[in-house]
Protein backbone atom coordinates (compact mmCIF):
# COMPACT_ATOMS: atom_id res chain seq x y z
CA MET A 1 -31.00 19.85 15.26
CA SER A 2 -30.43 21.40 11.87
CA ARG A 3 -29.52 19.10 9.02
CA ARG A 4 -28.09 20.05 5.66
CA MET A 5 -27.28 17.83 2.70
CA VAL A 6 -23.61 18.10 1.76
CA PHE A 7 -22.94 14.62 0.47
CA GLY A 8 -24.50 12.70 -2.36
CA ILE A 9 -23.92 10.22 -5.14
CA VAL A 10 -25.83 10.56 -8.37
CA SER A 11 -25.88 7.68 -10.84
CA LEU A 12 -26.90 7.85 -14.50
CA PRO A 13 -26.85 4.24 -15.76
CA CYS A 14 -25.86 3.81 -19.40
CA GLY A 15 -27.03 0.38 -20.40
CA GLY A 16 -26.52 -1.25 -16.99
CA SER A 17 -23.60 -0.31 -14.74
CA THR A 18 -22.99 3.19 -13.42
CA GLY A 19 -21.95 5.51 -16.18
CA TRP A 20 -22.00 8.89 -14.46
CA PHE A 21 -20.76 9.36 -10.94
CA ALA A 22 -20.62 12.60 -9.03
CA ARG A 23 -19.68 13.21 -5.45
CA LEU A 24 -19.81 16.41 -3.45
CA ARG A 25 -16.74 16.89 -1.21
CA SER A 26 -16.17 19.93 0.99
CA GLY A 27 -18.39 22.11 -1.13
CA GLY A 28 -16.48 21.27 -4.33
CA LEU A 29 -17.74 19.03 -7.11
CA SER A 30 -15.58 16.28 -8.62
CA ALA A 31 -17.16 14.35 -11.48
CA TRP A 32 -16.22 11.18 -13.28
CA CYS A 33 -18.09 10.58 -16.52
CA ALA A 34 -18.33 7.67 -18.94
CA VAL A 35 -20.86 7.63 -21.77
CA ARG A 36 -22.09 4.63 -23.81
CA VAL A 37 -24.30 4.59 -26.83
CA GLY A 38 -27.81 3.80 -25.66
CA TRP A 39 -30.46 5.09 -23.39
CA ILE A 40 -29.66 7.19 -20.31
CA SER A 41 -31.90 7.37 -17.30
CA LEU A 42 -31.49 9.32 -14.12
CA ALA A 43 -31.48 7.51 -10.78
CA LEU A 44 -30.71 8.82 -7.34
CA ALA A 45 -28.38 6.13 -5.90
CA THR A 46 -27.45 7.36 -2.43
CA ILE A 47 -28.20 10.36 -0.25
CA SER A 48 -26.42 10.88 3.06
CA TRP A 49 -27.43 13.81 5.26
CA ALA A 50 -24.78 15.77 7.11
CA GLU A 51 -24.94 16.31 10.84
CA PRO A 52 -23.18 18.96 12.90
CA PHE A 53 -20.02 17.74 14.64
CA ARG A 54 -18.19 19.69 17.32
CA TYR A 55 -15.32 18.72 19.61
CA VAL A 56 -13.70 21.20 22.01
CA GLU A 57 -10.83 20.72 24.44
CA ASN A 58 -9.91 23.78 26.54
CA PHE A 59 -7.71 21.94 29.09
CA GLU A 60 -9.43 23.52 32.06
CA GLN A 61 -10.46 20.30 33.81
CA ARG A 62 -8.43 17.34 32.56
CA ASP A 63 -5.38 16.19 30.62
CA PRO A 64 -6.54 13.90 27.75
CA VAL A 65 -3.15 13.73 26.00
CA ARG A 66 -1.58 10.27 25.83
CA PHE A 67 1.65 8.89 24.42
CA TRP A 68 1.19 7.50 20.90
CA THR A 69 4.45 6.28 19.37
CA THR A 70 8.19 6.90 19.01
CA ASN A 71 11.16 5.27 17.30
CA GLY A 72 13.39 5.76 20.32
CA THR A 73 13.27 6.75 23.99
CA TYR A 74 12.46 10.02 25.73
CA GLU A 75 12.33 11.71 29.13
CA VAL A 76 9.29 13.65 30.30
CA HIS A 77 10.16 16.62 32.54
CA TYR A 78 6.55 17.78 32.73
CA LYS A 79 3.26 16.76 31.13
CA GLY A 80 -0.15 17.99 32.15
CA LEU A 81 -2.28 21.04 32.83
CA THR A 82 -0.65 24.24 33.96
CA ASP A 83 -1.59 27.83 34.75
CA GLU A 84 1.84 29.11 33.65
CA GLU A 85 0.38 29.95 30.24
CA ALA A 86 -3.09 30.00 28.70
CA HIS A 87 -4.55 31.24 25.46
CA GLY A 88 -8.12 31.17 26.68
CA GLY A 89 -9.34 30.52 30.20
CA ARG A 90 -6.96 29.86 33.10
CA ARG A 91 -5.05 26.77 32.00
CA ALA A 92 -3.33 25.11 29.03
CA PHE A 93 -1.63 21.80 28.33
CA LYS A 94 2.15 21.80 28.84
CA LEU A 95 4.67 19.27 27.51
CA ASP A 96 8.38 19.36 28.40
CA VAL A 97 10.37 16.44 26.92
CA THR A 98 13.88 15.49 25.85
CA LEU A 99 14.57 12.98 23.08
CA ASN A 100 17.12 10.43 24.30
CA LYS A 101 17.11 8.18 21.23
CA GLY A 102 15.28 8.24 17.91
CA SER A 103 14.00 11.00 15.67
CA TYR A 104 10.27 11.36 16.39
CA LEU A 105 7.81 11.35 19.27
CA TYR A 106 4.02 11.55 18.82
CA TRP A 107 1.29 12.30 21.39
CA GLN A 108 -2.44 11.80 20.79
CA VAL A 109 -5.99 12.57 21.88
CA PRO A 110 -8.65 10.17 20.47
CA VAL A 111 -11.46 11.83 18.46
CA ARG A 112 -13.41 9.89 15.83
CA ALA A 113 -15.52 11.39 13.04
CA PRO A 114 -16.05 10.95 9.28
CA ALA A 115 -13.50 13.19 7.57
CA GLU A 116 -15.77 14.10 4.70
CA GLY A 117 -18.13 16.97 4.04
CA ARG A 118 -16.89 20.01 6.00
CA LEU A 119 -14.58 19.34 8.94
CA ARG A 120 -11.93 21.75 10.19
CA PHE A 121 -9.28 21.70 12.90
CA SER A 122 -8.11 24.69 14.91
CA ALA A 123 -5.83 25.03 17.94
CA TRP A 124 -3.31 27.32 19.56
CA ILE A 125 0.31 26.46 20.30
CA LYS A 126 3.16 28.25 22.04
CA ILE A 127 6.72 26.91 21.85
CA VAL A 128 9.17 28.26 24.42
CA THR A 129 12.07 25.81 24.00
CA LEU A 130 13.06 24.22 20.70
CA SER A 131 16.59 22.98 20.05
CA PRO A 132 18.09 23.88 16.64
CA GLY A 133 17.08 21.28 14.07
CA ALA A 134 14.03 20.07 16.00
CA SER A 135 10.46 20.78 14.89
CA VAL A 136 6.92 20.57 16.29
CA GLY A 137 3.49 20.43 14.67
CA LEU A 138 -0.18 19.84 15.38
CA GLY A 139 -2.20 17.58 13.10
CA ALA A 140 -4.25 14.42 12.94
CA ASN A 141 -4.32 10.74 12.08
CA TYR A 142 -6.65 9.41 9.39
CA VAL A 143 -7.89 5.84 8.87
CA PHE A 144 -9.26 4.43 5.62
CA PRO A 145 -11.71 1.54 6.14
CA PRO A 146 -12.37 -1.13 5.14
CA THR A 147 -8.58 -1.33 4.88
CA ARG A 148 -6.36 -1.22 7.96
CA HIS A 149 -4.18 1.49 6.46
CA SER A 150 -3.83 5.00 7.81
CA GLY A 151 -1.90 8.23 7.35
CA CYS A 152 -0.91 11.05 9.66
CA GLY A 153 0.95 14.32 9.79
CA PRO A 154 0.94 17.93 11.00
CA PHE A 155 -0.80 20.78 9.23
CA GLU A 156 2.21 22.99 9.84
CA THR A 157 5.63 22.47 11.44
CA PHE A 158 7.45 25.04 13.59
CA ARG A 159 11.24 25.15 13.70
CA LYS A 160 11.57 28.17 15.98
CA THR A 161 10.08 29.25 19.29
CA THR A 162 6.81 31.15 19.01
CA ASP A 163 4.32 33.17 20.98
CA TRP A 164 0.75 31.85 20.84
CA VAL A 165 0.09 30.88 17.20
CA ALA A 166 -3.12 29.59 15.63
CA VAL A 167 -2.94 26.28 13.75
CA THR A 168 -5.77 25.50 11.36
CA GLY A 169 -6.40 22.77 8.84
CA ASP A 170 -9.04 21.25 6.58
CA LEU A 171 -9.39 17.68 7.87
CA ALA A 172 -11.61 16.56 4.97
CA GLN A 173 -9.21 17.87 2.36
CA GLU A 174 -6.18 16.41 4.11
CA ALA A 175 -7.90 13.04 4.54
CA ILE A 176 -8.59 12.53 0.83
CA ARG A 177 -5.09 13.69 -0.09
CA ARG A 178 -3.47 11.18 2.25
CA ALA A 179 -6.00 8.44 1.41
CA ASP A 180 -5.21 8.65 -2.29
CA ARG A 181 -1.48 8.34 -1.70
CA VAL A 182 -1.85 5.48 0.80
CA ALA A 183 -4.42 3.54 -1.25
CA ARG A 184 -2.42 3.71 -4.46
CA ARG A 185 0.68 2.48 -2.65
CA TYR A 186 -0.79 -0.23 -0.41
CA VAL A 187 -4.07 -1.40 -2.02
CA ASP A 188 -3.87 -2.91 -5.48
CA GLY A 189 -6.31 -1.27 -7.89
CA ALA A 190 -7.56 1.35 -5.40
CA THR A 191 -7.43 5.13 -5.05
CA GLY A 192 -8.60 7.47 -2.34
CA GLU A 193 -12.05 7.40 -3.94
CA ASN A 194 -12.50 3.74 -2.95
CA VAL A 195 -12.11 4.04 0.83
CA GLY A 196 -13.84 5.65 3.77
CA LEU A 197 -12.24 8.72 5.35
CA TRP A 198 -12.14 9.02 9.13
CA VAL A 199 -10.14 11.06 11.59
CA ASP A 200 -9.49 9.07 14.77
CA ARG A 201 -7.21 11.40 16.78
CA TRP A 202 -5.53 14.76 16.82
CA SER A 203 -1.84 14.72 17.58
CA ILE A 204 1.28 16.56 18.66
CA PHE A 205 4.17 15.69 16.33
CA ILE A 206 7.73 16.18 17.60
CA PHE A 207 10.79 15.62 15.39
CA GLY A 208 14.41 15.96 16.42
CA ARG A 209 17.69 14.32 17.37
CA PRO A 210 18.91 12.66 20.59
CA GLY A 211 19.57 15.23 23.32
CA GLN A 212 17.16 17.85 21.98
CA ARG A 213 14.61 19.36 24.37
CA ILE A 214 11.18 20.71 23.52
CA VAL A 215 8.84 22.74 25.75
CA LEU A 216 5.43 23.69 24.39
CA TYR A 217 1.89 24.67 25.38
CA VAL A 218 -1.35 23.77 23.57
CA ASP A 219 -4.79 25.27 24.17
CA ASP A 220 -8.30 25.61 22.74
CA VAL A 221 -8.42 22.66 20.33
CA THR A 222 -11.58 22.58 18.21
CA ILE A 223 -12.76 20.17 15.52
CA GLU A 224 -16.08 21.11 13.96
CA GLY A 225 -18.17 21.02 10.83
CA ASP A 226 -20.89 19.09 9.06
CA VAL A 227 -20.16 15.41 8.34
CA PRO A 228 -22.16 12.40 7.09
CA ASN A 229 -24.12 10.35 9.58
CA ALA A 230 -21.65 7.73 10.88
CA ILE A 231 -23.94 4.72 10.32
CA ASP A 232 -24.88 5.75 6.77
CA TYR A 233 -21.28 6.61 5.99
CA ARG A 234 -20.02 3.13 6.88
CA ARG A 235 -22.41 1.70 4.29
CA VAL A 236 -21.31 4.23 1.67
CA ALA A 237 -17.66 3.39 2.35
CA ARG A 238 -18.34 -0.34 1.89
CA ASP A 239 -20.05 0.36 -1.43
CA ARG A 240 -17.12 2.46 -2.63
CA PHE A 241 -14.71 -0.37 -1.96
CA GLN A 242 -16.82 -3.10 -3.56
CA PRO A 243 -15.37 -2.68 -7.11
CA VAL A 244 -11.85 -3.16 -5.73
CA ARG A 245 -12.91 -6.27 -3.83
CA GLU A 246 -14.81 -7.79 -6.76
CA ARG A 247 -11.93 -7.17 -9.18
CA LEU A 248 -9.51 -8.94 -6.84
CA LEU A 249 -11.88 -11.87 -6.24
CA ARG A 250 -12.30 -12.41 -10.00
CA LYS A 251 -8.53 -12.40 -10.41
CA LEU A 252 -8.10 -14.84 -7.53
CA ALA A 253 -10.69 -17.23 -8.97
CA VAL A 254 -8.74 -17.50 -12.24
CA GLN A 255 -5.41 -17.86 -10.44
CA ARG A 256 -6.77 -20.52 -8.09
CA ARG A 257 -7.87 -22.66 -11.03
CA THR A 258 -4.44 -22.27 -12.62
CA LEU A 259 -2.70 -23.12 -9.35
CA ASP A 260 -4.85 -26.22 -8.82
CA ARG A 261 -3.97 -27.45 -12.30
CA LEU A 262 -0.24 -26.87 -11.79
CA ALA A 263 -0.33 -28.50 -8.35
CA GLY A 264 -2.01 -31.57 -9.86
CA GLU A 265 0.73 -31.90 -12.48
CA LEU A 266 3.40 -31.56 -9.80
CA ALA A 267 1.78 -34.36 -7.81
CA GLY A 268 2.40 -36.68 -10.76
CA TYR A 269 6.17 -36.16 -10.46
CA ARG A 270 6.04 -36.82 -6.72
CA ARG A 271 4.80 -40.34 -7.46
CA ARG A 272 7.91 -41.14 -9.47
CA ARG A 273 10.37 -43.38 -7.67
CA ARG A 274 13.53 -41.71 -8.90
CA LEU A 275 14.35 -38.18 -10.00
CA LEU A 276 17.60 -36.40 -10.73
CA ALA A 277 18.88 -34.47 -7.69
CA ILE A 278 18.28 -31.16 -9.45
CA ALA A 279 14.75 -32.27 -10.39
CA GLU A 280 14.00 -33.33 -6.81
CA ARG A 281 15.19 -29.98 -5.55
CA MET A 282 13.05 -28.21 -8.13
CA LEU A 283 10.02 -30.29 -7.15
CA GLN A 284 10.43 -29.55 -3.43
CA TYR A 285 10.73 -25.83 -4.15
CA SER A 286 7.61 -25.97 -6.32
CA GLU A 287 5.60 -27.74 -3.61
CA ARG A 288 6.58 -25.05 -1.09
CA THR A 289 5.64 -22.38 -3.62
CA VAL A 290 2.19 -23.96 -4.08
CA ASP A 291 1.63 -23.87 -0.30
CA GLU A 292 2.79 -20.24 -0.09
CA ALA A 293 0.59 -19.21 -3.01
CA ARG A 294 -2.48 -20.89 -1.50
CA ALA A 295 -1.87 -19.26 1.88
CA LEU A 296 -1.54 -15.85 0.24
CA MET A 297 -4.68 -16.46 -1.84
CA ASP A 298 -6.67 -17.40 1.27
CA ARG A 299 -5.53 -14.28 3.10
CA LEU A 300 -6.34 -11.99 0.16
CA GLN A 301 -9.73 -13.69 -0.16
CA ARG A 302 -10.51 -13.00 3.52
CA THR A 303 -9.39 -9.37 3.56
CA GLY A 304 -10.75 -8.51 0.11
CA TYR A 305 -7.66 -6.50 -0.82
CA GLY A 306 -3.90 -6.75 -1.04
CA SER A 307 -0.93 -4.54 -1.73
CA PRO A 308 0.45 -4.26 -5.28
CA ASN A 309 3.52 -6.19 -4.08
CA GLU A 310 1.37 -9.02 -2.69
CA VAL A 311 -0.73 -9.29 -5.85
CA ALA A 312 2.37 -9.18 -8.06
CA GLY A 313 4.10 -11.72 -5.81
CA LEU A 314 1.20 -14.14 -6.22
CA ARG A 315 1.31 -13.78 -9.99
CA GLN A 316 5.11 -14.31 -9.98
CA ARG A 317 4.76 -17.51 -7.95
CA ILE A 318 2.24 -18.93 -10.42
CA ASP A 319 4.33 -17.84 -13.42
CA LEU A 320 7.36 -19.53 -11.88
CA LEU A 321 5.44 -22.77 -11.36
CA ALA A 322 4.33 -22.64 -14.99
CA GLN A 323 8.02 -22.44 -15.98
CA VAL A 324 9.12 -25.22 -13.63
CA LEU A 325 6.75 -27.91 -14.95
CA PRO A 326 8.16 -28.06 -18.53
CA ASN A 327 11.66 -28.11 -17.03
CA LEU A 328 10.76 -31.03 -14.78
CA LYS A 329 9.38 -32.87 -17.79
CA ARG A 330 12.59 -32.28 -19.74
CA LEU A 331 14.79 -33.39 -16.84
CA ALA A 332 12.73 -36.51 -16.31
CA ALA A 333 13.09 -37.42 -19.99
CA SER A 334 16.82 -36.70 -20.26
CA GLY A 335 18.00 -39.06 -17.53
CA GLU A 336 21.53 -39.07 -16.06
CA GLY A 337 24.73 -37.90 -17.67
CA ARG A 338 24.36 -34.09 -17.67
CA SER A 339 27.28 -32.01 -16.44
CA CYS A 340 25.39 -28.72 -16.76
CA ILE A 341 21.98 -27.35 -17.64
CA VAL A 342 21.27 -24.24 -19.73
CA PHE A 343 18.28 -22.09 -18.81
CA VAL A 344 17.12 -19.68 -21.53
CA SER A 345 15.36 -16.56 -20.24
CA ARG A 346 13.53 -13.74 -21.98
CA PRO A 347 15.92 -11.56 -24.01
CA ILE A 348 15.05 -8.47 -21.98
CA THR A 349 14.07 -8.94 -18.35
CA ASN A 350 14.19 -7.10 -15.05
CA ALA A 351 14.86 -10.35 -13.17
CA ARG A 352 18.29 -10.50 -11.58
CA ILE A 353 19.87 -13.95 -11.50
CA PRO A 354 22.67 -14.03 -8.90
CA PRO A 355 24.85 -17.19 -8.58
CA ASN A 356 22.73 -18.65 -5.75
CA SER A 357 19.37 -18.22 -7.55
CA PHE A 358 16.99 -21.17 -7.46
CA PRO A 359 14.97 -22.03 -9.33
CA ILE A 360 16.42 -20.19 -12.27
CA PRO A 361 13.78 -18.35 -14.32
CA GLY A 362 13.67 -19.65 -17.86
CA ARG A 363 13.23 -22.86 -19.82
CA ILE A 364 15.76 -25.66 -20.08
CA ASP A 365 17.00 -25.87 -23.66
CA ASN A 366 20.05 -26.83 -25.72
CA GLU A 367 19.61 -24.11 -28.31
CA LEU A 368 19.41 -20.34 -28.30
CA SER A 369 17.08 -18.71 -30.81
CA VAL A 370 17.27 -15.02 -31.62
CA VAL A 371 15.82 -12.73 -34.24
CA ALA A 372 18.40 -10.86 -36.34
CA CYS A 373 19.16 -9.22 -39.65
CA PRO A 374 22.36 -7.62 -40.99
CA GLY A 375 23.40 -4.91 -38.53
CA GLU A 376 20.56 -5.52 -36.09
CA TYR A 377 19.78 -8.30 -33.62
CA GLU A 378 18.08 -9.01 -30.30
CA PRO A 379 20.09 -10.12 -27.25
CA ALA A 380 20.10 -13.62 -25.80
CA THR A 381 19.90 -14.23 -22.04
CA PHE A 382 20.85 -17.62 -20.64
CA THR A 383 22.15 -19.16 -17.40
CA VAL A 384 24.38 -22.20 -17.03
CA LEU A 385 23.75 -24.37 -13.95
CA ALA A 386 26.52 -26.84 -13.10
CA ILE A 387 25.44 -30.35 -12.10
CA GLU A 388 29.00 -31.42 -11.39
CA LYS A 389 31.89 -29.34 -10.09
CA VAL A 390 33.05 -27.04 -12.90
CA ARG A 391 36.60 -25.72 -13.05
CA ALA A 392 36.22 -23.71 -16.25
CA LEU A 393 33.51 -22.73 -18.71
CA CYS A 394 34.13 -21.92 -22.35
CA VAL A 395 31.47 -20.18 -24.45
CA GLU A 396 32.04 -20.06 -28.21
CA VAL A 397 30.09 -17.89 -30.63
CA GLU A 398 29.33 -19.35 -34.03
CA PRO A 399 27.66 -17.78 -37.05
CA LEU A 400 23.90 -17.36 -36.76
CA ARG A 401 22.28 -19.82 -39.15
CA GLY A 402 18.87 -19.38 -40.67
CA THR A 403 16.87 -20.14 -43.79
CA ALA A 404 18.42 -17.14 -45.56
CA GLY A 405 21.97 -18.20 -44.82
CA GLU A 406 24.52 -17.28 -42.16
CA LEU A 407 25.33 -14.10 -40.28
CA PRO A 408 28.87 -13.83 -38.90
CA PRO A 409 29.25 -13.28 -35.13
């Protein structure tokens, strides 16, 4: 069996960690370079040899096509092999369906291979019935380990009936394009360069509206090329993802120490015999937030990655706890007798504070401090929380007083 090297990583350390990194993808070279002052030595980090891969389905003997997914319901009038039409040989695959509900219907044939190096898809399709507004395409699904994320789509969509038409696509090129978009959106701190690229099925993609009917034939599906050895490639993919994992674990270690400290301070308020009702409510919310933050930390620690929303949500929970503790201290020291509480927030913030917000972001204070000069000032953002039933609220603006005098409102 012939073997040809199409994949490699070359590392030129500059004083320790990798400084030069080059990867060969689909015959094209993409290089990332970083140079430090110091010595440079050349080291061959990883070599993975490509192996020929070839998959062919001519639909002469069996029907491998299986339902994949839909967002509605459908009716199958015919699905299977037929000799009504054929591009090559005597038979082809025929699918005759009507969408009853929903807007998409996908069919699949499992095929698994590394989608890196040189890997191309080719097939033939003939569409004999296609309702106006509906569309059909052939394509693939790609998975990006070690994450559980994936991406799929057709190489080309057809909106009109056709005679036999060839559909071709570069699976390796499409995989990295989709991986980059998916990784940036769903894996904090990652790009397509940090994940493995695999194709795990080719697919028939149908889009339309309820009541639309589609009749099509597919024949002579081929996936072939030269791809990395599967066992070696799994190791390479793990190594690519390691910087993302290590960066997250370092961040989690710092946040866990902060959370443990805040949780310990909260425990001190729990031992108090009596708290204001608003303080008790704030304490209960904080205790739930600690539990939620720890559960999220544990899950991120196990998986080794999280989405940008998850990582930001963890940081927001800890920031909120850091705000709550000084407020609890102030409430505990003030005692009874308050009719309302004023929370002072950052002058400019993206946080929306609707009437039912709790806890309210900001510090409890009796004064508002702003920076200003004649003709120019920063805004003040504050929220008033009623302890007792309030029938009316009056806010008066007085001159701004400072060491240089007063500024009129």
